[in-house]
Coordinates of C-alpha atoms in Angstrom, one line a residue:
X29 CA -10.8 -88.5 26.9
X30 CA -7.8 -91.1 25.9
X31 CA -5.8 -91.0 22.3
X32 CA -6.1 -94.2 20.0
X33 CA -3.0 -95.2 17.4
X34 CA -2.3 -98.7 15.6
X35 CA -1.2 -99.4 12.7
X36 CA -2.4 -103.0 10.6
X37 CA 0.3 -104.5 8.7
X38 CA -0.7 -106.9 5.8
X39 CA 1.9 -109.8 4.9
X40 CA 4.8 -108.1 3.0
X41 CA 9.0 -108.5 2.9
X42 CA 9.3 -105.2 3.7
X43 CA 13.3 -104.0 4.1
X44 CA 14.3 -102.6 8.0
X45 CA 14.1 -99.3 6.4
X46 CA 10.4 -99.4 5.3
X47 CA 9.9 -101.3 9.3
X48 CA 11.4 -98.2 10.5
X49 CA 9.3 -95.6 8.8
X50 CA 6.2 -97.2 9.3
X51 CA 7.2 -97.0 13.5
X52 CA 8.5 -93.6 13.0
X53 CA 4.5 -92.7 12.0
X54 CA 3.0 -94.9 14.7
X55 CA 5.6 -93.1 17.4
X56 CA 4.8 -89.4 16.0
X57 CA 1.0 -90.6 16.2
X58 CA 1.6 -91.6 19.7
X59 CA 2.8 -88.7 20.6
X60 CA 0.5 -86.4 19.3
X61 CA -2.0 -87.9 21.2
X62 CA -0.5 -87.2 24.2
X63 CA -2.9 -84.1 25.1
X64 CA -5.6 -86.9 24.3
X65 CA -4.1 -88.7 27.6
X66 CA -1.3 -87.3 29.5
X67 CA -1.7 -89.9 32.5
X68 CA -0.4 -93.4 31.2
X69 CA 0.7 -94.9 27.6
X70 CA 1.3 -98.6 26.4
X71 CA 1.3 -100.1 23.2
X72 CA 0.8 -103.9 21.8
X73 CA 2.7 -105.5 19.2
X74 CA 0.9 -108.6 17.8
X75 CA 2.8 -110.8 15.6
X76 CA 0.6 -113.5 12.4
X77 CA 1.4 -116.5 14.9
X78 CA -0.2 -114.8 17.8
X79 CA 2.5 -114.2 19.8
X80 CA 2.6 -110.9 21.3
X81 CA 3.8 -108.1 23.5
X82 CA 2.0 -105.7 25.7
X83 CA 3.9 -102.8 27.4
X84 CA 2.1 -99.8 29.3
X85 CA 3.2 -97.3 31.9
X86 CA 1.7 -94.4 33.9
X87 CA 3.7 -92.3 31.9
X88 CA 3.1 -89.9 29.2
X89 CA 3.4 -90.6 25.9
X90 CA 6.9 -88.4 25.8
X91 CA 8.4 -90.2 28.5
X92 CA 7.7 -93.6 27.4
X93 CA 8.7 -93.2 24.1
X94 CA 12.2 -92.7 25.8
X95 CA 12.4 -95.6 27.9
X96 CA 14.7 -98.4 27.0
X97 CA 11.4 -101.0 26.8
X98 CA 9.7 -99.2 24.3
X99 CA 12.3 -99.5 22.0
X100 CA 12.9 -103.0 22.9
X101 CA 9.0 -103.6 22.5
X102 CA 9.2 -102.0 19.4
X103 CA 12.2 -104.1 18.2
X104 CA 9.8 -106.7 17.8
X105 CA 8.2 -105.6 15.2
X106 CA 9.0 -107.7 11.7
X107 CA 7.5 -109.3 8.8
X108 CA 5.8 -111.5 10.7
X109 CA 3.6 -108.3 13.1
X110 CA -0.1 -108.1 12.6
X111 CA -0.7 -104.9 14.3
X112 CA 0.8 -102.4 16.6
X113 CA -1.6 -101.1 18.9
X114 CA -1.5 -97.7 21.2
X115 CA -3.4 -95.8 23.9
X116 CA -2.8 -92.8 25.9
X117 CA -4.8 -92.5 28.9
X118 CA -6.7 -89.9 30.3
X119 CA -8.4 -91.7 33.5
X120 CA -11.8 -90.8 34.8
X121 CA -12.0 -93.8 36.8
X122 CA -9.1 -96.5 38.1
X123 CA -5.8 -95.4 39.6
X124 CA -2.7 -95.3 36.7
X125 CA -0.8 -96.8 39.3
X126 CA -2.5 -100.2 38.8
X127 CA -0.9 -101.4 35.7
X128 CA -5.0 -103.5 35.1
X129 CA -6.2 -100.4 34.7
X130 CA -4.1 -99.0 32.0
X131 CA -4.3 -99.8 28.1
X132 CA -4.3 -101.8 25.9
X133 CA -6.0 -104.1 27.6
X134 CA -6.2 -107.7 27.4
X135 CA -8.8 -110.3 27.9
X136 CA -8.2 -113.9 27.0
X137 CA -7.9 -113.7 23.3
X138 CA -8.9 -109.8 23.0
X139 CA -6.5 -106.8 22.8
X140 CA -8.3 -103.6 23.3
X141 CA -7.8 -100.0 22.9
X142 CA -11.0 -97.7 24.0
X143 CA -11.6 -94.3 24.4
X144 CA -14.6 -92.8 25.9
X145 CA -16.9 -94.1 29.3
X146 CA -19.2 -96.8 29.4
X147 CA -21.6 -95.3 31.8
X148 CA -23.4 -98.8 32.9
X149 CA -20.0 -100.8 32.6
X150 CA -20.9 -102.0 36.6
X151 CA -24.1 -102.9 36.0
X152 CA -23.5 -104.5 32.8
X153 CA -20.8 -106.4 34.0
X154 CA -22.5 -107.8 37.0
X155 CA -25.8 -108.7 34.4
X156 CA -23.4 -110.7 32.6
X157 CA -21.6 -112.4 35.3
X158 CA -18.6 -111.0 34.8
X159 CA -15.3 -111.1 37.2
X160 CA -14.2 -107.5 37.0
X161 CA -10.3 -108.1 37.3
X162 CA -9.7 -103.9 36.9
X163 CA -11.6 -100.9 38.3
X164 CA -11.6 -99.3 34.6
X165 CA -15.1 -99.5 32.4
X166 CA -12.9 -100.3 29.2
X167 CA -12.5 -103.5 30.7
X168 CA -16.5 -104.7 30.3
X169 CA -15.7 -103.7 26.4
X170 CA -12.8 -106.1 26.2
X171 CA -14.6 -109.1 27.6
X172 CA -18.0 -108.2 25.5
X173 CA -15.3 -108.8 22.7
X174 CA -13.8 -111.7 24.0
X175 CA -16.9 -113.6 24.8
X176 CA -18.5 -112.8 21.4
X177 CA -18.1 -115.5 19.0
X178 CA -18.9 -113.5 15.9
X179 CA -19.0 -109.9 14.6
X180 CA -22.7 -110.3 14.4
X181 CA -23.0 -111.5 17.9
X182 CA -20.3 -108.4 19.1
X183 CA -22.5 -105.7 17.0
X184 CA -25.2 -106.8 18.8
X185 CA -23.7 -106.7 22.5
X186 CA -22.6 -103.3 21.8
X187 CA -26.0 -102.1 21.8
X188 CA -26.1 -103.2 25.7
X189 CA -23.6 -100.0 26.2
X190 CA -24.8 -96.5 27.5
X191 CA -21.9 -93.5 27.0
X192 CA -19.2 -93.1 24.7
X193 CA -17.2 -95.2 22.7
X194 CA -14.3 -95.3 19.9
X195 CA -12.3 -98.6 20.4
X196 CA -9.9 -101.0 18.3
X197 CA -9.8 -104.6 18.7
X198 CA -7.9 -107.5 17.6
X199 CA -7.4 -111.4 18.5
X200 CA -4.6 -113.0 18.7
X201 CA -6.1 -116.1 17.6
X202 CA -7.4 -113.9 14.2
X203 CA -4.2 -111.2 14.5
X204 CA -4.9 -110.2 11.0
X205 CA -8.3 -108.9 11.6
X206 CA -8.4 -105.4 13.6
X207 CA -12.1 -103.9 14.2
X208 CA -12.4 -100.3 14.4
X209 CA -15.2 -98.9 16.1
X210 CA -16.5 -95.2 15.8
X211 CA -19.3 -95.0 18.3
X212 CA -19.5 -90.8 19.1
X213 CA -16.0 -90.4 19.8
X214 CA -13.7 -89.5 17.3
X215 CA -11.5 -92.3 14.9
X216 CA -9.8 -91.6 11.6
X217 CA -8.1 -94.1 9.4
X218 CA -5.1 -93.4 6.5
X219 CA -4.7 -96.4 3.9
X220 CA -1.1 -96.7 2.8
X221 CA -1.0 -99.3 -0.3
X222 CA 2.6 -98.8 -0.9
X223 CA 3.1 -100.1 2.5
X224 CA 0.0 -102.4 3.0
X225 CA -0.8 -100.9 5.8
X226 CA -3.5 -99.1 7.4
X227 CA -2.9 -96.5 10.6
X228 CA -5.5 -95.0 12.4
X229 CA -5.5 -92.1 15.3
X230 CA -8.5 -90.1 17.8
X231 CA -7.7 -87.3 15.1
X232 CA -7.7 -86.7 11.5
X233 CA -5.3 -84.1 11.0
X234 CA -2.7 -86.5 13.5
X235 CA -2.8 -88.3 10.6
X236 CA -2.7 -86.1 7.8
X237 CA 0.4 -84.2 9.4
X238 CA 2.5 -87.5 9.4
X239 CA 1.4 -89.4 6.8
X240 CA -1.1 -87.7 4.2
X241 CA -5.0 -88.0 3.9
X242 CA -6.8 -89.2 6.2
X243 CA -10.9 -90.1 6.4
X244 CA -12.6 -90.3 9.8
X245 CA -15.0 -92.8 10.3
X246 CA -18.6 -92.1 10.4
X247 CA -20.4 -92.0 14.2
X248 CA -21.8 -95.1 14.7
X249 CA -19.7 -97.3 11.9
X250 CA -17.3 -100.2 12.1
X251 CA -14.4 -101.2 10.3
X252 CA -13.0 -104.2 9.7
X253 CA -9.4 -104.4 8.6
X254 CA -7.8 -107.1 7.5
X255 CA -4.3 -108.0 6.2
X256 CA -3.9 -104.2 6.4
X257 CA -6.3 -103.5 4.3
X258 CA -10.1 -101.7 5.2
X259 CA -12.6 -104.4 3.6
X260 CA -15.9 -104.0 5.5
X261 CA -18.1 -101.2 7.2
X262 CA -20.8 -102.2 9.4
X263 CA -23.5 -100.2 11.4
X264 CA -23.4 -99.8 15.2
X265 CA -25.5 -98.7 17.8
X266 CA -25.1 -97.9 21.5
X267 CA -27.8 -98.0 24.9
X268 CA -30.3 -100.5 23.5
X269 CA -31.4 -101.0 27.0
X270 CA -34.9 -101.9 25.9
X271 CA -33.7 -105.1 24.5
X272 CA -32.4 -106.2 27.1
X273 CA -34.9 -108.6 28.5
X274 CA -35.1 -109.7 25.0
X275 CA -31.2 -110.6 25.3
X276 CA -30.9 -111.9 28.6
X277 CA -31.9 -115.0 27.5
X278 CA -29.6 -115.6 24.8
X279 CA -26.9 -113.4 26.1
X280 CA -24.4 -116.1 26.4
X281 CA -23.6 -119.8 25.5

């Protein structure tokens, strides 16, 4: 079990008081997830021009919030930030002393977030030719993302995976597009229009405590967020292994 946070921030000049609140929710949501995964904690600040920054340490969440690089990480954040993305880890494979192993984690393009186990990540992985760089199964979901050139084409490889899933995903070369994805474990999303901004968190009521009404998202559903803003649901499945010889030959360009 792992905790999820982020927060999507459309384009907006907001003042370094509203930039404050807005962190002061994602850190509270970050730390309440900290039963979620006690073990290690990042976060990922990804800026409209992709630039970004990726911290993490095997660390809970209430340590690293009082480390001088989180605040410095978080000192990033401006009117030019995409998305603020955060994980608290609760391994069941891959030491937390192997930095790979710990969240978010990146792959080419993709910043991921996941909760849950893949249970055939191995085999998957070594069906699509993959270089495992990590020991962790949230990796395979991060380069199933990354080699997927379209949400279609991503949807679709998801039905590949056997276990349990809730991720969020975003590109830096598309930083104001996040995907949410409620497979069977838990993901809830708060809309703020004053702020243009849209949060989410493992739990509901994390959200509803700091910030006001929240909705989960259906099992099996997608979200796509863009500019801060929810604008598209989309069905997923998971362990559609009896496609598979059907996709093995148009698995990958």
């Amino acid at each position: 079990m792992c905790g999820l946070v982020g927060v999507a921030l459309g384009p907006k000049r907001r003042r370094r008081s509203e930039i404050e609140a807005i962190l002061d929710a994602f850190t509270e949501l970050l730390l309440r997830n900290e039963d979620r995964g006690p073990d290690a904690s990042g976060i990922a600040v990804v800026d409209r021009d992709g630039s970004f920054a990726l911290m993490k340490r095997p660390v809970p969440p209430s340590t690293l919030v009082r480390l001088p690089i989180y605040d410095w990480t978080l000192d990033l954040v401006s009117n030019r930030t995409a998305a603020i993305l955060g994980h608290t880890r609760r391994p069941t494979r891959g030491s937390v002393m192997n930095p790979m192993n710990n969240q978010p984690i990146r792959r080419g393009a993709t910043i991921a977030t996941h909760n849950g186990t893949i249970l055939n990540a191995d085999s998957l992985a070594d069906w699509l030719g993959h270089e495992r760089l990590c020991e962790v199964d949230s990796e395979v979901l991060a380069t199933v993302a990354e080699d997927s050139p379209s949400l279609a084409e991503l949807v679709r490889r998801l039905r590949w995976m056997e276990g349990y899933l809730a991720a969020a995903l975003v590109r830096v070369d598309d930083p104001a597009r996040v995907q949410l994805l409620r497979g069977n474990k838990p993901l809830a999303i708060h809309h703020c229009e004053r702020w243009r901004a849209t949060f989410w968190s493992s739990l509901a009521e994390d959200l509803e405590d700091v910030l006001g009404a929240a909705k989960d998202l259906e099992p099996m559903t997608g979200m796509t967020v863009r500019d801060g803003r929810p604008i598209r649901r989309y069905r997923l499945a998971l362990g559609g292994t009896a496609r598979r010889e059907q996709d093995v030959r148009v698995r990958l360009n």
